[in-house]
mmCIF file with all atom_site columns, C-alpha atoms and ligand atoms in Angstrom:
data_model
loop_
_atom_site.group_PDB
_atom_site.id
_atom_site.type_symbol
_atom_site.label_atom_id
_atom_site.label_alt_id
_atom_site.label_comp_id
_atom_site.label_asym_id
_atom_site.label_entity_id
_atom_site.label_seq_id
_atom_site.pdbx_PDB_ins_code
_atom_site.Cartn_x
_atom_site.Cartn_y
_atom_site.Cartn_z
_atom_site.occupancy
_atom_site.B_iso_or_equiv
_atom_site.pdbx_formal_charge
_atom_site.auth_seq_id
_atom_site.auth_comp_id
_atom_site.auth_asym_id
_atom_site.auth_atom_id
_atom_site.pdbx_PDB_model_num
ATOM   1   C CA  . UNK A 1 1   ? 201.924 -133.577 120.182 1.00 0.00 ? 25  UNK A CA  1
ATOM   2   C CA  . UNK A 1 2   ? 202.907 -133.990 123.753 1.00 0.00 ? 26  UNK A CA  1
ATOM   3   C CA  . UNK A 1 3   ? 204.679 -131.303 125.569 1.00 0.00 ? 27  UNK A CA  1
ATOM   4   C CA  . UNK A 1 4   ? 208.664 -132.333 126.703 1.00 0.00 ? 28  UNK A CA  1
ATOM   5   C CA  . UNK A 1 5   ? 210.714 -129.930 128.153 1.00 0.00 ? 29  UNK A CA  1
ATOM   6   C CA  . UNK A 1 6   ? 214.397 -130.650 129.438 1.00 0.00 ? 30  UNK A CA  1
ATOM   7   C CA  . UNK A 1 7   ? 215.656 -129.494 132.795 1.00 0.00 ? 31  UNK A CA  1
ATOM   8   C CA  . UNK A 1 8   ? 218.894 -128.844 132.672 1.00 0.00 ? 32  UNK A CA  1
ATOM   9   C CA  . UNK A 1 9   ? 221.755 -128.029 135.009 1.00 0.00 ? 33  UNK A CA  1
ATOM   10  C CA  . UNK A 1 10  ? 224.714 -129.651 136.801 1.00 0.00 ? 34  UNK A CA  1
ATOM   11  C CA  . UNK A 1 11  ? 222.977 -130.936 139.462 1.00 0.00 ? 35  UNK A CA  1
ATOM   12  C CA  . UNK A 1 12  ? 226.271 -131.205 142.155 1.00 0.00 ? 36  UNK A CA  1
ATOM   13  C CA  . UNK A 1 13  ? 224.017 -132.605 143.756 1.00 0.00 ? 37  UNK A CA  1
ATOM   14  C CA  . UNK A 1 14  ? 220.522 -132.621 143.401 1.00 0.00 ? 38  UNK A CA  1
ATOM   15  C CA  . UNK A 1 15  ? 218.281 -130.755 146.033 1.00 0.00 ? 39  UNK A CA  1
ATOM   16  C CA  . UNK A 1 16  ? 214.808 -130.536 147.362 1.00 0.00 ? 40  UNK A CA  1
ATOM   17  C CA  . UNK A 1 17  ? 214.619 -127.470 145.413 1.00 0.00 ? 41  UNK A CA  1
ATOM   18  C CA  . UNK A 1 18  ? 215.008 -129.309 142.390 1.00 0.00 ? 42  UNK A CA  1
ATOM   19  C CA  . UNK A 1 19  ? 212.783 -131.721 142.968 1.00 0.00 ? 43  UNK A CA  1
ATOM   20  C CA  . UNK A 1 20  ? 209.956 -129.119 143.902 1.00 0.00 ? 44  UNK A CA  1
ATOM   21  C CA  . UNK A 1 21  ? 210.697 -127.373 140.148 1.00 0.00 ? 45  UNK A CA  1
ATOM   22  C CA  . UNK A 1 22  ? 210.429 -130.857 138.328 1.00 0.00 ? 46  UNK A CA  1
ATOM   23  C CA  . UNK A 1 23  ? 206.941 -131.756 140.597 1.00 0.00 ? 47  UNK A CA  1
ATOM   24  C CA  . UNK A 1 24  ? 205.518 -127.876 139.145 1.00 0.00 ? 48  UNK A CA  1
ATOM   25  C CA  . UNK A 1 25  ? 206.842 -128.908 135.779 1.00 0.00 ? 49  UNK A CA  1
ATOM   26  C CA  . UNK A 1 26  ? 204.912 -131.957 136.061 1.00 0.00 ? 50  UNK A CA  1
ATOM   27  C CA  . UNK A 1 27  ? 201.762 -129.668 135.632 1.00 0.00 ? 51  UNK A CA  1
ATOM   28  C CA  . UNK A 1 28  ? 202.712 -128.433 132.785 1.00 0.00 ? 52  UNK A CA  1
ATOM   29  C CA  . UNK A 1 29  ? 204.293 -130.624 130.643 1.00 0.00 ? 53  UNK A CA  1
ATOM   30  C CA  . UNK A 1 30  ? 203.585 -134.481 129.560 1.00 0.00 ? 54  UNK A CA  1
ATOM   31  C CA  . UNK A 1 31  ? 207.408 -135.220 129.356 1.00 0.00 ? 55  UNK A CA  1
ATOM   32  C CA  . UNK A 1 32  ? 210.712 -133.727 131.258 1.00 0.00 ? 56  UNK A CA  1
ATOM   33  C CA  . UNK A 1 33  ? 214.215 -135.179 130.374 1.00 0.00 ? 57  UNK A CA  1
ATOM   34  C CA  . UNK A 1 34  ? 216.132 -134.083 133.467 1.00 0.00 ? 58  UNK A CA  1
ATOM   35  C CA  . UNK A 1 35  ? 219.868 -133.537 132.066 1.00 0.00 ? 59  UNK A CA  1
ATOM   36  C CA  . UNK A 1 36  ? 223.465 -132.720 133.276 1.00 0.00 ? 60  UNK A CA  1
ATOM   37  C CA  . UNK A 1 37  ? 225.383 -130.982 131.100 1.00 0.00 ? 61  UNK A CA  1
ATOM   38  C CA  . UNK A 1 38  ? 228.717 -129.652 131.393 1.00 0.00 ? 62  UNK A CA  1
ATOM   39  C CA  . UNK A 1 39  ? 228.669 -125.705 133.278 1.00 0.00 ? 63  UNK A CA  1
ATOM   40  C CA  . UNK A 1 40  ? 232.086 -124.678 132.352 1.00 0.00 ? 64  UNK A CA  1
ATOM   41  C CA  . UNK A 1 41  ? 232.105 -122.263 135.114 1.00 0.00 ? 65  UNK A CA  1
ATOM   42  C CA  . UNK A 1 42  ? 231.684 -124.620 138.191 1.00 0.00 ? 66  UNK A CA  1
ATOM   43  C CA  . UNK A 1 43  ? 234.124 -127.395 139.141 1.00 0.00 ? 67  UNK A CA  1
ATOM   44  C CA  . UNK A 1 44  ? 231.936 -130.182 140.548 1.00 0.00 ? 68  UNK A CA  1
ATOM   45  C CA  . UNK A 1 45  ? 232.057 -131.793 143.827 1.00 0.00 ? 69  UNK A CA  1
ATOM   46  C CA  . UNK A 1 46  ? 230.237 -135.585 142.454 1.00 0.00 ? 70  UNK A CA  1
ATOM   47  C CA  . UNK A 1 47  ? 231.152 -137.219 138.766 1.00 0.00 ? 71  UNK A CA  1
ATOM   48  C CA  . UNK A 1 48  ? 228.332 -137.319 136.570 1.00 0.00 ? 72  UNK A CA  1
ATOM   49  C CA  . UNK A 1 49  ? 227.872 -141.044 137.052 1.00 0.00 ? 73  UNK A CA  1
ATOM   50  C CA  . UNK A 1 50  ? 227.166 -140.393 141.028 1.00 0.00 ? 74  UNK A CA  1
ATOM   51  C CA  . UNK A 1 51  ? 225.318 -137.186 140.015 1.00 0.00 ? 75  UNK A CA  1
ATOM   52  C CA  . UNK A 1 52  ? 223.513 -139.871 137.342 1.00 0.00 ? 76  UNK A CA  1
ATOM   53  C CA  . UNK A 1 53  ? 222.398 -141.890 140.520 1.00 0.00 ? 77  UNK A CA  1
ATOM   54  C CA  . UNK A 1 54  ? 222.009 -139.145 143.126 1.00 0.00 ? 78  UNK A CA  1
ATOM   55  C CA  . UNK A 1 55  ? 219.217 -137.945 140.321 1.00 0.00 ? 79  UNK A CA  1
ATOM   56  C CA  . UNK A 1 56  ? 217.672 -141.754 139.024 1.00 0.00 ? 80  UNK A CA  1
ATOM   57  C CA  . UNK A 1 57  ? 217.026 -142.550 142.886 1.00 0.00 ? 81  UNK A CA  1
ATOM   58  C CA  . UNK A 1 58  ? 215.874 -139.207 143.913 1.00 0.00 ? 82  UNK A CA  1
ATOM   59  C CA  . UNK A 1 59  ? 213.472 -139.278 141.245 1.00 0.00 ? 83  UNK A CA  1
ATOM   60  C CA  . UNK A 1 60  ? 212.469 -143.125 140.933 1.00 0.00 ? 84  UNK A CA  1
ATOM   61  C CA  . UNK A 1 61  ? 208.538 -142.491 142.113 1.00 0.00 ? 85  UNK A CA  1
ATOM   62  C CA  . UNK A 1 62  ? 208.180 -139.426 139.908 1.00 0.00 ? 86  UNK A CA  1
ATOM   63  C CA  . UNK A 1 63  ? 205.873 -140.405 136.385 1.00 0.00 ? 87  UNK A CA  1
ATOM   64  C CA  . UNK A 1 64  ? 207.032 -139.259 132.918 1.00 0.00 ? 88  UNK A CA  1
ATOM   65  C CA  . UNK A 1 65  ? 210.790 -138.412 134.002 1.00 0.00 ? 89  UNK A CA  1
ATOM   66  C CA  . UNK A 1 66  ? 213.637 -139.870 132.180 1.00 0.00 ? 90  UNK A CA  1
ATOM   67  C CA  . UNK A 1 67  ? 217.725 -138.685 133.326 1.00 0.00 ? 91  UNK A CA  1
ATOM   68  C CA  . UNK A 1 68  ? 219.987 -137.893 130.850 1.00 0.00 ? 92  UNK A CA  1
ATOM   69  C CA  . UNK A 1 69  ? 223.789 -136.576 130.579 1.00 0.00 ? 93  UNK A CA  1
ATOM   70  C CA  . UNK A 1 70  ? 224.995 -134.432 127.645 1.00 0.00 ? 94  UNK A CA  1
ATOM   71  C CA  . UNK A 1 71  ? 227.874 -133.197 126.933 1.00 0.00 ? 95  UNK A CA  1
ATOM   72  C CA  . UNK A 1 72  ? 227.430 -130.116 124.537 1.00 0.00 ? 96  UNK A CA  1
ATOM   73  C CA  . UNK A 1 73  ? 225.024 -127.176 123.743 1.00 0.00 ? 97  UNK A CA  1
ATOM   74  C CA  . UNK A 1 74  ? 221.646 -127.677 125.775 1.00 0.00 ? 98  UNK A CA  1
ATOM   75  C CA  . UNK A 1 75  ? 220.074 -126.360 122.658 1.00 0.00 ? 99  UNK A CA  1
ATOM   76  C CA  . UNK A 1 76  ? 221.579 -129.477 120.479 1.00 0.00 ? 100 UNK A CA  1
ATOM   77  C CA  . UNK A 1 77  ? 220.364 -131.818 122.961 1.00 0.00 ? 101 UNK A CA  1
ATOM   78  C CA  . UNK A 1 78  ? 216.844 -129.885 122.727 1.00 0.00 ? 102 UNK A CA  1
ATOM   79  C CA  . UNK A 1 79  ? 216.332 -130.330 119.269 1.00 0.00 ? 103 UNK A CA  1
ATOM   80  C CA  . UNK A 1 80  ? 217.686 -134.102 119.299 1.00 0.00 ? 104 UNK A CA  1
ATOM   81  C CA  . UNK A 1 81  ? 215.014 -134.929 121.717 1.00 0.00 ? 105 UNK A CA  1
ATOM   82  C CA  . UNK A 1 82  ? 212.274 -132.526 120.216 1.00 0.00 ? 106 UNK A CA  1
ATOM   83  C CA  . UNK A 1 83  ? 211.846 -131.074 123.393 1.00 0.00 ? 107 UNK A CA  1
ATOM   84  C CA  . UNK A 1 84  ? 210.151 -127.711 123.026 1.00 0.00 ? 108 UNK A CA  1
ATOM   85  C CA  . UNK A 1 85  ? 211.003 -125.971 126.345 1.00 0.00 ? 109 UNK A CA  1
ATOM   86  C CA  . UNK A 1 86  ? 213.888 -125.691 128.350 1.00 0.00 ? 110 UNK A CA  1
ATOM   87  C CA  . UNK A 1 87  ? 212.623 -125.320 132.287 1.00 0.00 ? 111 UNK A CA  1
ATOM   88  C CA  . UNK A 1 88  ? 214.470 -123.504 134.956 1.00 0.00 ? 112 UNK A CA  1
ATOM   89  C CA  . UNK A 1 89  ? 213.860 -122.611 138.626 1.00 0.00 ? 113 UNK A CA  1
ATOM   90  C CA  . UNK A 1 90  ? 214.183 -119.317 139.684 1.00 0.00 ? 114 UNK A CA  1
ATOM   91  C CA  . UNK A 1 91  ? 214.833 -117.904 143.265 1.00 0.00 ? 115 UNK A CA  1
ATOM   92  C CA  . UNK A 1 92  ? 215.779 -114.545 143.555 1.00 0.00 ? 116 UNK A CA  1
ATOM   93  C CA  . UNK A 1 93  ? 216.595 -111.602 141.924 1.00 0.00 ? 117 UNK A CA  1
ATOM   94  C CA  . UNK A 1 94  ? 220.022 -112.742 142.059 1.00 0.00 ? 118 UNK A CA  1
ATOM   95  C CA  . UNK A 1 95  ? 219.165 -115.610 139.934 1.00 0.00 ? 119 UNK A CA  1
ATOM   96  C CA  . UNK A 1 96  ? 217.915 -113.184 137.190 1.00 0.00 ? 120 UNK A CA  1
ATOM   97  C CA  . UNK A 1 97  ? 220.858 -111.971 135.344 1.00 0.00 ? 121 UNK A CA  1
ATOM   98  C CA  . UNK A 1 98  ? 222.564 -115.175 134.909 1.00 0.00 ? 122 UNK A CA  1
ATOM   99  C CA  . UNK A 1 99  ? 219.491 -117.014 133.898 1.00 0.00 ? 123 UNK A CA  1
ATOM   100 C CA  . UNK A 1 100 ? 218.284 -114.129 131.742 1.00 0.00 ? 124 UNK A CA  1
ATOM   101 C CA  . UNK A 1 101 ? 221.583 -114.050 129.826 1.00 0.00 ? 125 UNK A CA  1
ATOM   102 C CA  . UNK A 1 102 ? 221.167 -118.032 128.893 1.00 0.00 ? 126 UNK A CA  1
ATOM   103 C CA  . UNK A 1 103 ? 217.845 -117.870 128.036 1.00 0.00 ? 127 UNK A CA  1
ATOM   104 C CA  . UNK A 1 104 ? 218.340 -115.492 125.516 1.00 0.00 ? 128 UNK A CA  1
ATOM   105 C CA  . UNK A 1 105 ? 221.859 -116.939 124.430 1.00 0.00 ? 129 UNK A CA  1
ATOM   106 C CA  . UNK A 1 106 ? 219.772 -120.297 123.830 1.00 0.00 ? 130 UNK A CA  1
ATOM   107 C CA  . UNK A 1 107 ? 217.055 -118.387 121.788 1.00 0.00 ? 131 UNK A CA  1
ATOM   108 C CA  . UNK A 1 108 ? 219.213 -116.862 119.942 1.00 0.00 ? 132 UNK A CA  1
ATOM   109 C CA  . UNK A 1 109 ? 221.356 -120.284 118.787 1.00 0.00 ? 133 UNK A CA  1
ATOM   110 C CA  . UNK A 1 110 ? 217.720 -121.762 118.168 1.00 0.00 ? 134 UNK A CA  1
ATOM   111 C CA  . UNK A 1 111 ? 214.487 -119.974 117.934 1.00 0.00 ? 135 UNK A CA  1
ATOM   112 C CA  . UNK A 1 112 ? 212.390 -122.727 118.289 1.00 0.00 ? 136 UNK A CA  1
ATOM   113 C CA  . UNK A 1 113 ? 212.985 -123.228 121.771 1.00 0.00 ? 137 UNK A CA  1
ATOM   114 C CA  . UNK A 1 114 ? 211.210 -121.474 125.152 1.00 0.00 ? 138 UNK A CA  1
ATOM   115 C CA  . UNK A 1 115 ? 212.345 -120.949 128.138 1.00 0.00 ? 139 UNK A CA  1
ATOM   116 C CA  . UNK A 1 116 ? 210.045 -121.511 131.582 1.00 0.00 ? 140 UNK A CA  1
ATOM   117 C CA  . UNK A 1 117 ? 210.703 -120.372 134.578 1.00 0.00 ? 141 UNK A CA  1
ATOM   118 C CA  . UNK A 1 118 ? 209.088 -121.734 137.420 1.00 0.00 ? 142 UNK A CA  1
ATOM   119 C CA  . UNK A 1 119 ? 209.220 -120.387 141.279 1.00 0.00 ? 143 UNK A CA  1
ATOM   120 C CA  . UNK A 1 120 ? 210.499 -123.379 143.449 1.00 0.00 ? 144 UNK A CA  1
ATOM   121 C CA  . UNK A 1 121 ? 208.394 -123.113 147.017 1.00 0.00 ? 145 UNK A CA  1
ATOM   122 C CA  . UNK A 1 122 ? 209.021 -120.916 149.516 1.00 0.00 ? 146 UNK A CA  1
ATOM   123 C CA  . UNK A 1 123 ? 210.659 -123.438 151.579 1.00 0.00 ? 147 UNK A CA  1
ATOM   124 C CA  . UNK A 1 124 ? 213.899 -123.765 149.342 1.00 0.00 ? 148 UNK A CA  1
ATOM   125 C CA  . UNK A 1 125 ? 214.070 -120.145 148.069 1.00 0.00 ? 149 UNK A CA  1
ATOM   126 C CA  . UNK A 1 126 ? 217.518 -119.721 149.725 1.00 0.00 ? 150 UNK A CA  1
ATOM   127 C CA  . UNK A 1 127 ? 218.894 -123.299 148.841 1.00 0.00 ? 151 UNK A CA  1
ATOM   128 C CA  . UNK A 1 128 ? 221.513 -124.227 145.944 1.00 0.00 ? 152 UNK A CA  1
ATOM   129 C CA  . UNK A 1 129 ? 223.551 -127.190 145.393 1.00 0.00 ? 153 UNK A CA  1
ATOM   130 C CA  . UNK A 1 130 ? 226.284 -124.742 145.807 1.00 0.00 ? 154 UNK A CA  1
ATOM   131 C CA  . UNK A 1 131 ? 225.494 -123.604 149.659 1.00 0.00 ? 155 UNK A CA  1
ATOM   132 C CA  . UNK A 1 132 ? 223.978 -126.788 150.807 1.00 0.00 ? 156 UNK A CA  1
ATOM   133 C CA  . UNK A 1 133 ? 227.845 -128.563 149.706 1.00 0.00 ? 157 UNK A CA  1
ATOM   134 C CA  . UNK A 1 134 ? 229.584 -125.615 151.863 1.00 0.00 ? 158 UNK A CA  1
ATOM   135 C CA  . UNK A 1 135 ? 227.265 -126.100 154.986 1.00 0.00 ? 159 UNK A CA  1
ATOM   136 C CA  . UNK A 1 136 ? 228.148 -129.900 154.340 1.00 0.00 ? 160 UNK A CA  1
ATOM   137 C CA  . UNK A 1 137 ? 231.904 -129.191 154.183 1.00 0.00 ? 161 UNK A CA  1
ATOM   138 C CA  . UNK A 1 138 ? 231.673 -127.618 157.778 1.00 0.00 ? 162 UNK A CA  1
ATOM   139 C CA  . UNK A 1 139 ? 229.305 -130.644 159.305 1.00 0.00 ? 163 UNK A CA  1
ATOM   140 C CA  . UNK A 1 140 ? 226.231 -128.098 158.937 1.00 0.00 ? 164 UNK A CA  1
ATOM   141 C CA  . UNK A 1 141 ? 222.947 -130.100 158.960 1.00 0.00 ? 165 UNK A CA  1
ATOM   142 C CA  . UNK A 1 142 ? 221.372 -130.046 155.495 1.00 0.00 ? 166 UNK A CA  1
ATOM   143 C CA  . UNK A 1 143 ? 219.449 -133.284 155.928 1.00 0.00 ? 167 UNK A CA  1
ATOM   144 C CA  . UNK A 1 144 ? 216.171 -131.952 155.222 1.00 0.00 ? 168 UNK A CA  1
ATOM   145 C CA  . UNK A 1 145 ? 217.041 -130.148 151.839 1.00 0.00 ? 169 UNK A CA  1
ATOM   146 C CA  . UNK A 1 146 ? 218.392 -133.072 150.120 1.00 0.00 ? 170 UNK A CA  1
ATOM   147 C CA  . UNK A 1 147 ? 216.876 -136.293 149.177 1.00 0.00 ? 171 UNK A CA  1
ATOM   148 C CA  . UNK A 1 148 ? 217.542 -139.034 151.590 1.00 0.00 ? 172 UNK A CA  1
ATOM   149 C CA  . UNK A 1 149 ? 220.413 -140.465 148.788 1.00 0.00 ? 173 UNK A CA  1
ATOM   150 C CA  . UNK A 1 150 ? 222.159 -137.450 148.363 1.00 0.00 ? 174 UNK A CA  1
ATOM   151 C CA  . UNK A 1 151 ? 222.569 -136.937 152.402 1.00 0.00 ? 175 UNK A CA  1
ATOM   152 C CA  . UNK A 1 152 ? 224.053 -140.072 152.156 1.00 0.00 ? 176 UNK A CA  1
ATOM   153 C CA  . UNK A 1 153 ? 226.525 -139.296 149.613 1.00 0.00 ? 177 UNK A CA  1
ATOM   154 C CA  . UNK A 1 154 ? 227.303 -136.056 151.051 1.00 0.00 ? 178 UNK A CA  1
ATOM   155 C CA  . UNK A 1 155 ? 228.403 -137.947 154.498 1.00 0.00 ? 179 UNK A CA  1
ATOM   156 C CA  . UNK A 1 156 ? 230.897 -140.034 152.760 1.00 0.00 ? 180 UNK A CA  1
ATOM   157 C CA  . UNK A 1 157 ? 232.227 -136.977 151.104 1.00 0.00 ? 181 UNK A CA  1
ATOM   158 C CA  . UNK A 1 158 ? 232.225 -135.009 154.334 1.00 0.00 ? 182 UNK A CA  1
ATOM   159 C CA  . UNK A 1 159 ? 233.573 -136.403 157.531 1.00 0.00 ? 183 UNK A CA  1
ATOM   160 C CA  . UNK A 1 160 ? 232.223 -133.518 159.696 1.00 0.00 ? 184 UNK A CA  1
ATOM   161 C CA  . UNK A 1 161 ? 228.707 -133.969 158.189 1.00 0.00 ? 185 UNK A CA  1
ATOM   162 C CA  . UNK A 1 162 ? 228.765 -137.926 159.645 1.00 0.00 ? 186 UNK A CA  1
ATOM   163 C CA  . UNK A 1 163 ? 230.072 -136.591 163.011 1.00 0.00 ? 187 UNK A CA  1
ATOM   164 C CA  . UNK A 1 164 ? 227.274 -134.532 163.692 1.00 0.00 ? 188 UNK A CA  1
ATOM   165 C CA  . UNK A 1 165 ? 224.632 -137.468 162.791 1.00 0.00 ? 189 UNK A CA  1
ATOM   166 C CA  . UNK A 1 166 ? 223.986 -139.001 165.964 1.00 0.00 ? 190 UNK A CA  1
HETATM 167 O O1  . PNS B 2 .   ? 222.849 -125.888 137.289 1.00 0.00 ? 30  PNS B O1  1
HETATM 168 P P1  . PNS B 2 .   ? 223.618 -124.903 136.447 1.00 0.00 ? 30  PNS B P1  1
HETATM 169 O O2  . PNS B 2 .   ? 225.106 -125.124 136.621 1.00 0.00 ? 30  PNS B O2  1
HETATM 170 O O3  . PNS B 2 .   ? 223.217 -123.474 136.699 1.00 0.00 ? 30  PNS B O3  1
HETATM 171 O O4  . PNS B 2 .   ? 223.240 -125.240 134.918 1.00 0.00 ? 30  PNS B O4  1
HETATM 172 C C1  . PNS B 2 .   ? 223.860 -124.562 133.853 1.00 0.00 ? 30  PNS B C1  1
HETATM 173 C C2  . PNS B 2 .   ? 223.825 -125.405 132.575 1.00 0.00 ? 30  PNS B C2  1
HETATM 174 C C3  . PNS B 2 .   ? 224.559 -126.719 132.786 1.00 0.00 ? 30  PNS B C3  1
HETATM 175 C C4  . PNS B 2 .   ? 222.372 -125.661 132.197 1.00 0.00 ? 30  PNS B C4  1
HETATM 176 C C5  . PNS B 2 .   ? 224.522 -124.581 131.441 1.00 0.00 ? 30  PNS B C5  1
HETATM 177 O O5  . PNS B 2 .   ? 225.847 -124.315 131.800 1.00 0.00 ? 30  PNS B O5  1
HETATM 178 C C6  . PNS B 2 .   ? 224.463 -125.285 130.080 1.00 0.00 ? 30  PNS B C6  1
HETATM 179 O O6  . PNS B 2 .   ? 223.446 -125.251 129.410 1.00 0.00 ? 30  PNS B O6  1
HETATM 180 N N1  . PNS B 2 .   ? 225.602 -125.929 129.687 1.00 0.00 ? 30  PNS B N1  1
HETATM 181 C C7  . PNS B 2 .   ? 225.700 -126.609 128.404 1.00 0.00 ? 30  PNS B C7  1
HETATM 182 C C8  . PNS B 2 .   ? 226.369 -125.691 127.351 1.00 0.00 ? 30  PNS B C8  1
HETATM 183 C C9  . PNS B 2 .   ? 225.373 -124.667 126.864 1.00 0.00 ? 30  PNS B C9  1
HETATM 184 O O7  . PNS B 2 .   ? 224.497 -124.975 126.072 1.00 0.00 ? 30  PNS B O7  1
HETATM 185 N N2  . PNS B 2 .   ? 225.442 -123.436 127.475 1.00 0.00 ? 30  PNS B N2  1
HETATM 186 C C10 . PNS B 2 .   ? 224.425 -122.390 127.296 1.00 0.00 ? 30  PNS B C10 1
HETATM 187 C C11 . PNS B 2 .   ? 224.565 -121.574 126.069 1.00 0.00 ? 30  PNS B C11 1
HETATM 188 S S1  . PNS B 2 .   ? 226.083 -120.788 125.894 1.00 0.00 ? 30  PNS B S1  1
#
């Protein structure tokens, strides 16, 4: 039976980190569905048809990925796809609590499904979609933690960003 797992997450955009979680996953599993869903608790800078793109290019060269969207319980959209594992990335002990508490809020709404964490490399330990946008906002470099296609997107979004370009 081969091994899927989905990675979820909202993706606002997608980083190098990411990218260095899905590569590890690669290792482990023969299949992973990379899929936004909706986080209730974050308002998002891109729509999920530019996140949908930001993630398709970013990942074009990458074997055995497919990009989803979903909108509902990442445990529904588990079972639908027969995924057995749900992979995250974890950074710090800051990540822990929040990641902890949704692992075990997923097991309990299905007990079929596992949880992975993987360690992204040491290089993006301190990125997140999250700081990377703020640094944007204030024309902060961040070209070499995003794909080349989300740099892009993030100077249209941010004037300041394109000012310091050249
Ligand atoms: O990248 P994020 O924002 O940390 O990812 C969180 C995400 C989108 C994976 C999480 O909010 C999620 O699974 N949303 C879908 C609804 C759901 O199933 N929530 C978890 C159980 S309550």
């Amino acid at each position: 039976m081969a091994r899927v797992a989905i990675y979820p997450g909202s993706f606002d955009p997608v980083t190098n980190g990411h990218l260095d979680i899905v590569k590890r996953g690669l290792k482990l599993f023969d299949k992973i569905i990379v899929t936004i869903l909706y986080n209730p608790g974050k308002e998002t800078l891109f729509s999920v048809e530019e996140r949908l793109v930001m993630l398709r290019e970013s990942m074009k060269s990458l074997p055995h990925i497919e990009i989803d969207r979903y909108d509902g319980l990442l445990v529904d959209y588990a079972a639908k796809r027969k995924a057995q594992a749900i992979l995250r990335g974890m950074r710090a002990v800051s990540d822990f609590e929040y990641e902890f508490q949704m692992a075990l809020m997923n097991r309990r709404l299905d007990r079929e499904i596992q949880t992975v964490f993987l360690m992204t490399g040491l290089r993006w330990i301190f990125t997140s979609s999250s700081i990377i946008k703020e640094a944007a906002s204030f024309g902060g470099q961040i070209k070499d933690l995003v794909p080349e296609v989300v740099y892009e997107k993030l100077k249209e979004k941010f004037s300041a960003l394109s000012e310091g370009d050249g």
